[in-house]
Amino acid sequence: MPFAVTPQRRGRHEDADGEESDIDGTSSRSTKRSRLNGKGDATPSQTTLLSNGDHLDTDRESTQEGSHSETATLPYLPGSIVRVKLINFVTYTNVEFYPGPSLNMVIGPNGTGKSTLVCAICLGLGWGPQHLGRAKEVHEFVKHGSQEATVEIELAAWPRKRNPVIRCVIRRESNKSVYYINGTPSNKKKVVELARSFSIQIDNLCQFLPQDKVVEFAAMTPVELLRSTQRAVASEEMLEWHESLKVLRSDQRTVQQENVLDLEMLAGLERRQRMQEADVERMREREEIVERVRLLEYSRPYAEYREKKDEYLAAKERMKDATKELNELEQEVEPTLHAVNTKQNYRDRMRLHVDGCKGLLKKAENNTETVRKKLNGLQDRVSEIDKLKEAEKKGNQVHKGELQRLQGIITRLGKQLEEPPIEFDVAAINENIRQKGRDIAAHIEEGKELKQTIREWDRNEKDRNDRIQQAERHVQDLESQAGQQNEKLRKVSRNSEKAWEWIQRHQDQFEKHVYGPPIVECSVKDARYVDLIEAVFSKSDYICFTVQTRADFTKLHTQLTKIMGLSEISIRTMSGSLENFRSPVGEQEMKRFGLDGWIIDYMTGPDVVLAMLCSDGPRIQQTALALRDTTSQEYELIQNSPIACWVTRKSVYKINRRREYGASATSTQVRDFRQAQIWTDRPVDMSAKRDLEENISGWTEEAESFRTKIADGRTELVRLGDLITNLEEEKAEEKLATVQSMMGGVRERFEALEKDQDTLVMDKGQATLDFADAVDGFRKAHDELFEAEFMLVEAISDVEVLTERNGAVKEKLEARRREVEELSTTLSRAATLARNLGKLCKEKSAQADDATRAFLRTIDITQSVEDVDAEIESEKARLELMHEGNGSVIREYEHRQKKIDSLKAHLKEVEVALAELTGQVKEIQEKWEPQLDKLVNRISRSFAFNMKQINCAGEVSVSKDEDFSQWAIQIQVKFRENEPLTVLDSHRQSGGERAVSTIFYLMSLQSLTRSPFRVVDEINQGMDPRNERLVHARMVSIATGNDEMPYDAAVDVDENEDGDDGARKRSMGGGSQYFLITPKLLHGLRYERGMRVLCIASGEYMPRDQSCVDFRACVDLRRRLVGGGG
């Protein structure tokens, strides 16, 4: 269990070596003044903080005084670490550190927990474990056996403010960290923001260098070192300037590259424009002619409209004149035509009178017909009654016959017929008869249903017998080669098997023979090649059907897919001959390639099916076979041959050639294949045969069951027949009474019919009288019509005589009227045509563009359609004399010109953008570069001074580049007198030399850093004792403010800066708190006031009572021994 012992600060005195000693550690911040023993030495008063948090205090007053004195001399910079408390963190159970404001040396053997303090600072201030280079998860920092760990860090506050206390609780189970600021719950983001407000940069290796990150720092590139250096000692503004310069330079280069490409494109486009200018001029002239022809043709309706409008106006004038002449002529001949008109009016009135007489005649005729129909109806009713009477007579005879037919049944009732009829309930007897009829009908229906059931059983029996026969045939087929192939087809595609069965039964319905799938039509000659051949066949190739005409394809496709509803059906058409398909390579070349032959050489089947396989699918005439593998030499030969696919005993090779990319543009696909399943000579799976035999047995039992049911059903039919016969007999007995009753009512019905007949005879007489009156009215109407027609003939004759006398006048009048009508038709047609043309012209004007409208405004209004057509023909003649050329030349030229104009405008914008970017770069660089040079010069002077103290040389400079992202820190060192300054890297310097250079570079940043503290873990590893002593001395001098570096090499300090920070900088050369962790220390190292040594002891030999370990007592003992000469 590691623990820290804190010997409190002794009074200031000189030891035997003349050095002032201040050994401190994890303790309470209260101290008391030391008491002197009898020898005049200070007796240490100590407080030991155990790992479990218990304190053993002695002489608290003296330690408090000592601590107060030290704090007043060396104040903490804001953000420095004042206190660190750890609970159940890694190796610590409960410990509290009180680092000093200056150099803190954390010493102790390996594994005691020195680097744990570094881990606590990193995690406690909100950064993650990735900055430590150790564990990846925070829960790994919880002490073994504990559920959570606590890290509490107290930072120095700004003047006149309270020190912030950050507490981090790490929970193992949730792998989460919970943060508190001054006891108030917070979060990681706010903790990091608080740390950054003090310029704490845990993620900067120049400030925080854990043990496991030393190698990473040494491997840091100069570019990364410049960025880390700026983050450590430069202002945020300088970092922003640098990042802005990187972005601006990148944008500037991008714009410059685009500018160069645009300039090249512009030059090429302008060169092509100059080459096409002559062609474009010719094409433009041609287009102008084409455009003029278009405009002339566009304007033609306007000229036509003007002509038609003039024609309309002229026709309108002629129409006006003709109408005037017609009116004058009509006034002139009006007296002559008056007599004709009077006769015509009389004729027209007579025509109306004749029409009226015809109507009256029609009415009288209809009335006569109505009376006649009524008379006929009465006669028919009388005849019907006669028929009913006859029917009653005949019915009586039928009933007598029925009685005779039932004589055998009613013998026992004969005497009752001779006796007077007894009274009985006819309705009840009829209801009983009807019930018997219903029972008979029910039994008949039951018999019908039973017959239907028997027929269904009979069909089922036949179906089972058919299935049995089909299965027996199937079993026999399984023993033949064709049957086995059909069985394989069924396994591959049941729908294809059904389709093949239908095709075999209906071959006569097709124009040509339809072939089945290759799986049943084809076979392999040599069984050695079966695996190879099936490797190139797909499922659709096995089961496809082959037709020879398009009509057969349509018929078969409709039948199988639409009517039968089958899926996975493949139909292919092959109308060509097998002779049309040739292999690409001859037999001799095949042998040279190491190939045995083509697939078609090893297959048999119908020529049509083989031709189909050549045309579609596996292309068997172009796929080669070989029973052995292809060698590399043979593969090269095949790759350069026309062969595109071949199969060996293990693989299928397929070459894809892209001829558009040249002869060498090929790729080869190689795949394995499985063992053949279709055309093998292996026996068929006998499980199918066993299934068929089991089905036959089951179907036989079902057929026997149906035969038994049929026999039982027929027995039941016999029983129903007997029952129906009995009911028929009972019905006949009861019907006898009904017949007798019917015979008793014949006389009454006959008398009623005679009475109805007498009434009808009376009605018939009245109807006869009405018919006579109607006929007389019809005759009178006919006479009136005859007289009216005679008078109409006389009127027509008078009109014709007068018309003949005035024929010349009337003819002249009619001619004038026809002329007016013709002119009216012409005027209407001209108006319609002019109106349509006017509407068309308005539509064309609305749709016309500006150029077309401008052309229309320039048209000569006196120009006729013939003139326009002549001009169009003239322009077309000119057009024929010119070469048509490429119609897209002008479009390309204009498009290219637009692109040139756009590029020129873009180039101007690019020039402005480049100027702006250059100005921004210059403006920022003028501010950033001088400050960077000044900063690096300070670092370089400090670094050179530090190197000089160990008799070496060093220099730090900025490696500048046009690209600001390549600016870097360049460290040059010299460790021997006879060598020049060389760049620090892993190839020229040893590990110790690099360690010395690294620590001196970090110390050079000490007085410049903005960070309140810095941590370096085991940087002295690999140094020899001499360098370690020199480095340690320099570190102590710089960290404690006792540096002897001349003013010109030191950091400039603002004398006007106020506050404790300014005083601290002036007193300590601008340094900050420093943590140096190391597992080893040489004897006689330099010690200065302000240093604090934190000793960590741990191990199996540590006493259980930690109070027994008193480092101060050990120091006092050492001092007494040295002072006494012991």
mmCIF file of N, CA, C and O in Angstrom, residues 874-950:
data_model
loop_
_atom_site.group_PDB
_atom_site.id
_atom_site.type_symbol
_atom_site.label_atom_id
_atom_site.label_comp_id
_atom_site.label_asym_id
_atom_site.label_seq_id
_atom_site.Cartn_x
_atom_site.Cartn_y
_atom_site.Cartn_z
ATOM 1 N N SER A 874 -38.472 32.547 -104.736
ATOM 2 C CA SER A 874 -37.168 33.146 -105.021
ATOM 3 C C SER A 874 -36.174 32.860 -103.891
ATOM 4 O O SER A 874 -35.017 32.472 -104.145
ATOM 5 N N GLU A 875 -36.603 33.012 -102.634
ATOM 6 C CA GLU A 875 -35.716 32.760 -101.506
ATOM 7 C C GLU A 875 -35.360 31.275 -101.402
ATOM 8 O O GLU A 875 -34.226 30.909 -101.073
ATOM 9 N N LYS A 876 -36.309 30.413 -101.712
ATOM 10 C CA LYS A 876 -36.021 28.981 -101.696
ATOM 11 C C LYS A 876 -35.015 28.607 -102.770
ATOM 12 O O LYS A 876 -34.173 27.716 -102.568
ATOM 13 N N ALA A 877 -35.099 29.285 -103.938
ATOM 14 C CA ALA A 877 -34.119 29.032 -104.995
ATOM 15 C C ALA A 877 -32.716 29.422 -104.526
ATOM 16 O O ALA A 877 -31.728 28.715 -104.779
ATOM 17 N N ARG A 878 -32.604 30.563 -103.824
ATOM 18 C CA ARG A 878 -31.298 30.955 -103.271
ATOM 19 C C ARG A 878 -30.817 29.934 -102.238
ATOM 20 O O ARG A 878 -29.640 29.615 -102.167
ATOM 21 N N LEU A 879 -31.747 29.426 -101.475
ATOM 22 C CA LEU A 879 -31.403 28.465 -100.431
ATOM 23 C C LEU A 879 -30.868 27.172 -101.027
ATOM 24 O O LEU A 879 -29.938 26.549 -100.476
ATOM 25 N N GLU A 880 -31.410 26.764 -102.174
ATOM 26 C CA GLU A 880 -30.951 25.529 -102.800
ATOM 27 C C GLU A 880 -29.536 25.659 -103.336
ATOM 28 O O GLU A 880 -28.822 24.660 -103.479
ATOM 29 N N LEU A 881 -29.140 26.890 -103.655
ATOM 30 C CA LEU A 881 -27.779 27.096 -104.185
ATOM 31 C C LEU A 881 -26.717 27.074 -103.081
ATOM 32 O O LEU A 881 -25.530 27.007 -103.376
ATOM 33 N N MET A 882 -27.140 27.129 -101.815
ATOM 34 C CA MET A 882 -26.184 27.141 -100.700
ATOM 35 C C MET A 882 -26.119 25.752 -100.079
ATOM 36 O O MET A 882 -27.130 25.047 -99.960
ATOM 37 N N HIS A 883 -24.862 25.374 -99.642
ATOM 38 C CA HIS A 883 -24.651 24.079 -98.992
ATOM 39 C C HIS A 883 -25.322 24.080 -97.620
ATOM 40 O O HIS A 883 -25.212 25.054 -96.863
ATOM 41 N N GLU A 884 -25.997 23.006 -97.318
ATOM 42 C CA GLU A 884 -26.740 22.962 -96.053
ATOM 43 C C GLU A 884 -25.816 22.954 -94.842
ATOM 44 O O GLU A 884 -26.018 23.690 -93.893
ATOM 45 N N GLY A 885 -24.754 22.163 -94.865
ATOM 46 C CA GLY A 885 -23.795 22.122 -93.751
ATOM 47 C C GLY A 885 -24.391 21.458 -92.512
ATOM 48 O O GLY A 885 -25.471 20.878 -92.528
ATOM 49 N N ASN A 886 -23.618 21.566 -91.435
ATOM 50 C CA ASN A 886 -24.019 20.982 -90.156
ATOM 51 C C ASN A 886 -24.891 21.977 -89.404
ATOM 52 O O ASN A 886 -24.442 23.065 -89.033
ATOM 53 N N GLY A 887 -26.137 21.613 -89.153
ATOM 54 C CA GLY A 887 -27.058 22.538 -88.520
ATOM 55 C C GLY A 887 -26.697 22.877 -87.087
ATOM 56 O O GLY A 887 -27.173 23.865 -86.545
ATOM 57 N N SER A 888 -25.864 22.055 -86.439
ATOM 58 C CA SER A 888 -25.529 22.313 -85.032
ATOM 59 C C SER A 888 -24.316 23.216 -84.873
ATOM 60 O O SER A 888 -23.924 23.516 -83.741
ATOM 61 N N VAL A 889 -23.693 23.644 -86.003
ATOM 62 C CA VAL A 889 -22.470 24.456 -85.896
ATOM 63 C C VAL A 889 -22.762 25.778 -85.205
ATOM 64 O O VAL A 889 -22.027 26.213 -84.308
ATOM 65 N N ILE A 890 -23.840 26.435 -85.610
ATOM 66 C CA ILE A 890 -24.156 27.749 -85.028
ATOM 67 C C ILE A 890 -24.505 27.602 -83.554
ATOM 68 O O ILE A 890 -24.074 28.404 -82.717
ATOM 69 N N ARG A 891 -25.291 26.540 -83.236
ATOM 70 C CA ARG A 891 -25.619 26.336 -81.825
ATOM 71 C C ARG A 891 -24.356 26.102 -81.002
ATOM 72 O O ARG A 891 -24.209 26.647 -79.902
ATOM 73 N N GLU A 892 -23.473 25.284 -81.536
ATOM 74 C CA GLU A 892 -22.216 25.053 -80.823
ATOM 75 C C GLU A 892 -21.415 26.346 -80.705
ATOM 76 O O GLU A 892 -20.831 26.638 -79.647
ATOM 77 N N TYR A 893 -21.391 27.131 -81.794
ATOM 78 C CA TYR A 893 -20.632 28.382 -81.782
ATOM 79 C C TYR A 893 -21.208 29.350 -80.744
ATOM 80 O O TYR A 893 -20.459 29.936 -79.940
ATOM 81 N N GLU A 894 -22.516 29.505 -80.755
ATOM 82 C CA GLU A 894 -23.133 30.425 -79.798
ATOM 83 C C GLU A 894 -22.992 29.915 -78.371
ATOM 84 O O GLU A 894 -22.734 30.685 -77.439
ATOM 85 N N HIS A 895 -23.174 28.592 -78.204
ATOM 86 C CA HIS A 895 -22.994 28.024 -76.855
ATOM 87 C C HIS A 895 -21.561 28.227 -76.368
ATOM 88 O O HIS A 895 -21.329 28.574 -75.202
ATOM 89 N N ARG A 896 -20.623 28.029 -77.300
ATOM 90 C CA ARG A 896 -19.211 28.214 -76.927
ATOM 91 C C ARG A 896 -18.933 29.679 -76.610
ATOM 92 O O ARG A 896 -18.175 30.000 -75.680
ATOM 93 N N GLN A 897 -19.555 30.593 -77.364
ATOM 94 C CA GLN A 897 -19.338 32.016 -77.090
ATOM 95 C C GLN A 897 -19.891 32.395 -75.707
ATOM 96 O O GLN A 897 -19.264 33.159 -74.972
ATOM 97 N N LYS A 898 -21.063 31.843 -75.387
ATOM 98 C CA LYS A 898 -21.609 32.105 -74.053
ATOM 99 C C LYS A 898 -20.667 31.566 -72.975
ATOM 100 O O LYS A 898 -20.462 32.203 -71.937
ATOM 101 N N LYS A 899 -20.097 30.406 -73.248
ATOM 102 C CA LYS A 899 -19.170 29.825 -72.279
ATOM 103 C C LYS A 899 -17.921 30.687 -72.153
ATOM 104 O O LYS A 899 -17.380 30.884 -71.053
ATOM 105 N N ILE A 900 -17.451 31.234 -73.304
ATOM 106 C CA ILE A 900 -16.274 32.122 -73.266
ATOM 107 C C ILE A 900 -16.585 33.374 -72.451
ATOM 108 O O ILE A 900 -15.790 33.784 -71.592
ATOM 109 N N ASP A 901 -17.744 33.976 -72.708
ATOM 110 C CA ASP A 901 -18.127 35.171 -71.937
ATOM 111 C C ASP A 901 -18.247 34.851 -70.456
ATOM 112 O O ASP A 901 -17.811 35.628 -69.602
ATOM 113 N N SER A 902 -18.835 33.681 -70.159
ATOM 114 C CA SER A 902 -18.972 33.293 -68.761
ATOM 115 C C SER A 902 -17.609 33.071 -68.108
ATOM 116 O O SER A 902 -17.374 33.477 -66.968
ATOM 117 N N LEU A 903 -16.697 32.430 -68.871
ATOM 118 C CA LEU A 903 -15.352 32.196 -68.323
ATOM 119 C C LEU A 903 -14.626 33.513 -68.084
ATOM 120 O O LEU A 903 -13.922 33.682 -67.068
ATOM 121 N N LYS A 904 -14.758 34.457 -69.007
ATOM 122 C CA LYS A 904 -14.092 35.750 -68.827
ATOM 123 C C LYS A 904 -14.623 36.460 -67.580
ATOM 124 O O LYS A 904 -13.842 37.022 -66.793
ATOM 125 N N ALA A 905 -15.956 36.419 -67.418
ATOM 126 C CA ALA A 905 -16.521 37.041 -66.222
ATOM 127 C C ALA A 905 -16.050 36.321 -64.966
ATOM 128 O O ALA A 905 -15.725 36.947 -63.951
ATOM 129 N N HIS A 906 -15.992 34.972 -65.083
ATOM 130 C CA HIS A 906 -15.529 34.204 -63.920
ATOM 131 C C HIS A 906 -14.059 34.499 -63.609
ATOM 132 O O HIS A 906 -13.674 34.588 -62.434
ATOM 133 N N LEU A 907 -13.251 34.650 -64.658
ATOM 134 C CA LEU A 907 -11.828 34.945 -64.436
ATOM 135 C C LEU A 907 -11.657 36.299 -63.752
ATOM 136 O O LEU A 907 -10.770 36.470 -62.896
ATOM 137 N N LYS A 908 -12.503 37.266 -64.122
ATOM 138 C CA LYS A 908 -12.429 38.559 -63.436
ATOM 139 C C LYS A 908 -12.786 38.401 -61.961
ATOM 140 O O LYS A 908 -12.129 38.976 -61.084
ATOM 141 N N GLU A 909 -13.830 37.589 -61.706
ATOM 142 C CA GLU A 909 -14.196 37.350 -60.310
ATOM 143 C C GLU A 909 -13.070 36.625 -59.578
ATOM 144 O O GLU A 909 -12.794 36.922 -58.404
ATOM 145 N N VAL A 910 -12.416 35.686 -60.270
ATOM 146 C CA VAL A 910 -11.312 34.956 -59.641
ATOM 147 C C VAL A 910 -10.160 35.903 -59.330
ATOM 148 O O VAL A 910 -9.514 35.809 -58.270
ATOM 149 N N GLU A 911 -9.873 36.814 -60.265
ATOM 150 C CA GLU A 911 -8.793 37.777 -60.009
ATOM 151 C C GLU A 911 -9.107 38.631 -58.778
ATOM 152 O O GLU A 911 -8.238 38.880 -57.936
ATOM 153 N N VAL A 912 -10.353 39.050 -58.676
ATOM 154 C CA VAL A 912 -10.739 39.834 -57.492
ATOM 155 C C VAL A 912 -10.614 38.995 -56.236
ATOM 156 O O VAL A 912 -10.096 39.450 -55.203
ATOM 157 N N ALA A 913 -11.088 37.716 -56.338
ATOM 158 C CA ALA A 913 -11.004 36.842 -55.167
ATOM 159 C C ALA A 913 -9.560 36.586 -54.778
ATOM 160 O O ALA A 913 -9.204 36.578 -53.593
ATOM 161 N N LEU A 914 -8.678 36.359 -55.788
ATOM 162 C CA LEU A 914 -7.253 36.146 -55.491
ATOM 163 C C LEU A 914 -6.650 37.380 -54.843
ATOM 164 O O LEU A 914 -5.847 37.277 -53.902
ATOM 165 N N ALA A 915 -7.030 38.541 -55.351
ATOM 166 C CA ALA A 915 -6.498 39.771 -54.757
ATOM 167 C C ALA A 915 -6.958 39.898 -53.305
ATOM 168 O O ALA A 915 -6.174 40.267 -52.421
ATOM 169 N N GLU A 916 -8.233 39.569 -53.066
ATOM 170 C CA GLU A 916 -8.726 39.645 -51.698
ATOM 171 C C GLU A 916 -8.014 38.637 -50.804
ATOM 172 O O GLU A 916 -7.623 38.964 -49.677
ATOM 173 N N LEU A 917 -7.863 37.389 -51.309
ATOM 174 C CA LEU A 917 -7.165 36.376 -50.514
ATOM 175 C C LEU A 917 -5.729 36.783 -50.247
ATOM 176 O O LEU A 917 -5.211 36.624 -49.128
ATOM 177 N N THR A 918 -5.053 37.310 -51.279
ATOM 178 C CA THR A 918 -3.656 37.747 -51.100
ATOM 179 C C THR A 918 -3.587 38.870 -50.067
ATOM 180 O O THR A 918 -2.676 38.886 -49.211
ATOM 181 N N GLY A 919 -4.537 39.784 -50.133
ATOM 182 C CA GLY A 919 -4.546 40.868 -49.154
ATOM 183 C C GLY A 919 -4.792 40.358 -47.750
ATOM 184 O O GLY A 919 -4.120 40.790 -46.787
ATOM 185 N N GLN A 920 -5.723 39.412 -47.623
ATOM 186 C CA GLN A 920 -5.984 38.849 -46.298
ATOM 187 C C GLN A 920 -4.772 38.100 -45.774
ATOM 188 O O GLN A 920 -4.417 38.225 -44.593
ATOM 189 N N VAL A 921 -4.124 37.304 -46.640
ATOM 190 C CA VAL A 921 -2.922 36.576 -46.218
ATOM 191 C C VAL A 921 -1.833 37.557 -45.782
ATOM 192 O O VAL A 921 -1.186 37.383 -44.737
ATOM 193 N N LYS A 922 -1.631 38.576 -46.581
ATOM 194 C CA LYS A 922 -0.583 39.552 -46.257
ATOM 195 C C LYS A 922 -0.896 40.264 -44.949
ATOM 196 O O LYS A 922 -0.005 40.451 -44.101
ATOM 197 N N GLU A 923 -2.156 40.635 -44.778
ATOM 198 C CA GLU A 923 -2.544 41.358 -43.562
ATOM 199 C C GLU A 923 -2.317 40.502 -42.321
ATOM 200 O O GLU A 923 -1.734 40.959 -41.330
ATOM 201 N N ILE A 924 -2.774 39.246 -42.369
ATOM 202 C CA ILE A 924 -2.620 38.379 -41.199
ATOM 203 C C ILE A 924 -1.162 37.997 -41.009
ATOM 204 O O ILE A 924 -0.652 37.949 -39.882
ATOM 205 N N GLN A 925 -0.442 37.712 -42.119
ATOM 206 C CA GLN A 925 0.959 37.306 -42.002
ATOM 207 C C GLN A 925 1.803 38.429 -41.404
ATOM 208 O O GLN A 925 2.722 38.177 -40.617
ATOM 209 N N GLU A 926 1.509 39.669 -41.763
ATOM 210 C CA GLU A 926 2.271 40.791 -41.212
ATOM 211 C C GLU A 926 2.062 40.933 -39.704
ATOM 212 O O GLU A 926 2.921 41.476 -39.012
ATOM 213 N N LYS A 927 0.953 40.438 -39.205
ATOM 214 C CA LYS A 927 0.731 40.484 -37.765
ATOM 215 C C LYS A 927 1.284 39.234 -37.081
ATOM 216 O O LYS A 927 1.851 39.310 -35.992
ATOM 217 N N TRP A 928 1.118 38.079 -37.734
ATOM 218 C CA TRP A 928 1.474 36.808 -37.077
ATOM 219 C C TRP A 928 2.960 36.503 -37.154
ATOM 220 O O TRP A 928 3.580 36.111 -36.169
ATOM 221 N N GLU A 929 3.559 36.687 -38.321
ATOM 222 C CA GLU A 929 4.942 36.257 -38.507
ATOM 223 C C GLU A 929 5.920 37.012 -37.600
ATOM 224 O O GLU A 929 6.794 36.384 -36.974
ATOM 225 N N PRO A 930 5.819 38.349 -37.449
ATOM 226 C CA PRO A 930 6.765 39.025 -36.534
ATOM 227 C C PRO A 930 6.643 38.530 -35.095
ATOM 228 O O PRO A 930 7.645 38.337 -34.421
ATOM 229 N N GLN A 931 5.391 38.315 -34.680
ATOM 230 C CA GLN A 931 5.232 37.830 -33.309
ATOM 231 C C GLN A 931 5.774 36.416 -33.167
ATOM 232 O O GLN A 931 6.373 36.072 -32.145
ATOM 233 N N LEU A 932 5.571 35.596 -34.194
ATOM 234 C CA LEU A 932 6.107 34.236 -34.141
ATOM 235 C C LEU A 932 7.627 34.263 -34.134
ATOM 236 O O LEU A 932 8.275 33.544 -33.354
ATOM 237 N N ASP A 933 8.224 35.095 -34.979
ATOM 238 C CA ASP A 933 9.691 35.189 -34.994
ATOM 239 C C ASP A 933 10.208 35.669 -33.646
ATOM 240 O O ASP A 933 11.211 35.137 -33.128
ATOM 241 N N LYS A 934 9.551 36.652 -33.071
ATOM 242 C CA LYS A 934 9.981 37.176 -31.775
ATOM 243 C C LYS A 934 9.876 36.094 -30.705
ATOM 244 O O LYS A 934 10.789 35.920 -29.880
ATOM 245 N N LEU A 935 8.760 35.346 -30.749
ATOM 246 C CA LEU A 935 8.549 34.287 -29.767
ATOM 247 C C LEU A 935 9.595 33.195 -29.913
ATOM 248 O O LEU A 935 10.201 32.740 -28.934
ATOM 249 N N VAL A 936 9.858 32.778 -31.155
ATOM 250 C CA VAL A 936 10.834 31.708 -31.382
ATOM 251 C C VAL A 936 12.240 32.201 -31.056
ATOM 252 O O VAL A 936 13.090 31.436 -30.552
ATOM 253 N N ASN A 937 12.538 33.462 -31.311
ATOM 254 C CA ASN A 937 13.852 34.006 -30.947
ATOM 255 C C ASN A 937 14.065 33.963 -29.442
ATOM 256 O O ASN A 937 15.156 33.647 -28.958
ATOM 257 N N ARG A 938 13.018 34.255 -28.686
ATOM 258 C CA ARG A 938 13.134 34.158 -27.229
ATOM 259 C C ARG A 938 13.405 32.716 -26.813
ATOM 260 O O ARG A 938 14.280 32.456 -25.980
ATOM 261 N N ILE A 939 12.603 31.809 -27.421
ATOM 262 C CA ILE A 939 12.821 30.384 -27.102
ATOM 263 C C ILE A 939 14.224 29.978 -27.503
ATOM 264 O O ILE A 939 14.928 29.252 -26.775
ATOM 265 N N SER A 940 14.694 30.439 -28.654
ATOM 266 C CA SER A 940 16.018 30.058 -29.149
ATOM 267 C C SER A 940 17.113 30.588 -28.223
ATOM 268 O O SER A 940 18.079 29.877 -27.914
ATOM 269 N N ARG A 941 16.998 31.850 -27.767
ATOM 270 C CA ARG A 941 18.026 32.394 -26.871
ATOM 271 C C ARG A 941 18.067 31.615 -25.566
ATOM 272 O O ARG A 941 19.141 31.286 -25.055
ATOM 273 N N SER A 942 16.850 31.303 -25.031
ATOM 274 C CA SER A 942 16.813 30.531 -23.799
ATOM 275 C C SER A 942 17.363 29.134 -24.017
ATOM 276 O O SER A 942 18.125 28.612 -23.203
ATOM 277 N N PHE A 943 17.007 28.501 -25.136
ATOM 278 C CA PHE A 943 17.490 27.155 -25.434
ATOM 279 C C PHE A 943 19.008 27.155 -25.628
ATOM 280 O O PHE A 943 19.710 26.268 -25.124
ATOM 281 N N ALA A 944 19.511 28.158 -26.345
ATOM 282 C CA ALA A 944 20.958 28.232 -26.555
ATOM 283 C C ALA A 944 21.700 28.437 -25.236
ATOM 284 O O ALA A 944 22.766 27.833 -24.992
ATOM 285 N N PHE A 945 21.142 29.273 -24.370
ATOM 286 C CA PHE A 945 21.771 29.496 -23.076
ATOM 287 C C PHE A 945 21.780 28.213 -22.260
ATOM 288 O O PHE A 945 22.784 27.868 -21.623
ATOM 289 N N ASN A 946 20.642 27.498 -22.256
ATOM 290 C CA ASN A 946 20.575 26.243 -21.501
ATOM 291 C C ASN A 946 21.593 25.244 -22.037
ATOM 292 O O ASN A 946 22.280 24.554 -21.265
ATOM 293 N N MET A 947 21.713 25.117 -23.337
ATOM 294 C CA MET A 947 22.670 24.178 -23.930
ATOM 295 C C MET A 947 24.110 24.606 -23.624
ATOM 296 O O MET A 947 25.005 23.764 -23.427
ATOM 297 N N LYS A 948 24.328 25.903 -23.565
ATOM 298 C CA LYS A 948 25.679 26.407 -23.297
ATOM 299 C C LYS A 948 26.125 26.043 -21.891
ATOM 300 O O LYS A 948 27.324 25.834 -21.638
ATOM 301 N N GLN A 949 25.147 25.948 -20.966
ATOM 302 C CA GLN A 949 25.505 25.637 -19.588
ATOM 303 C C GLN A 949 26.058 24.228 -19.453
ATOM 304 O O GLN A 949 26.717 23.909 -18.465
ATOM 305 N N ILE A 950 25.805 23.367 -20.394
ATOM 306 C CA ILE A 950 26.356 21.989 -20.353
ATOM 307 C C ILE A 950 27.409 21.826 -21.453
ATOM 308 O O ILE A 950 27.659 20.710 -21.924
#
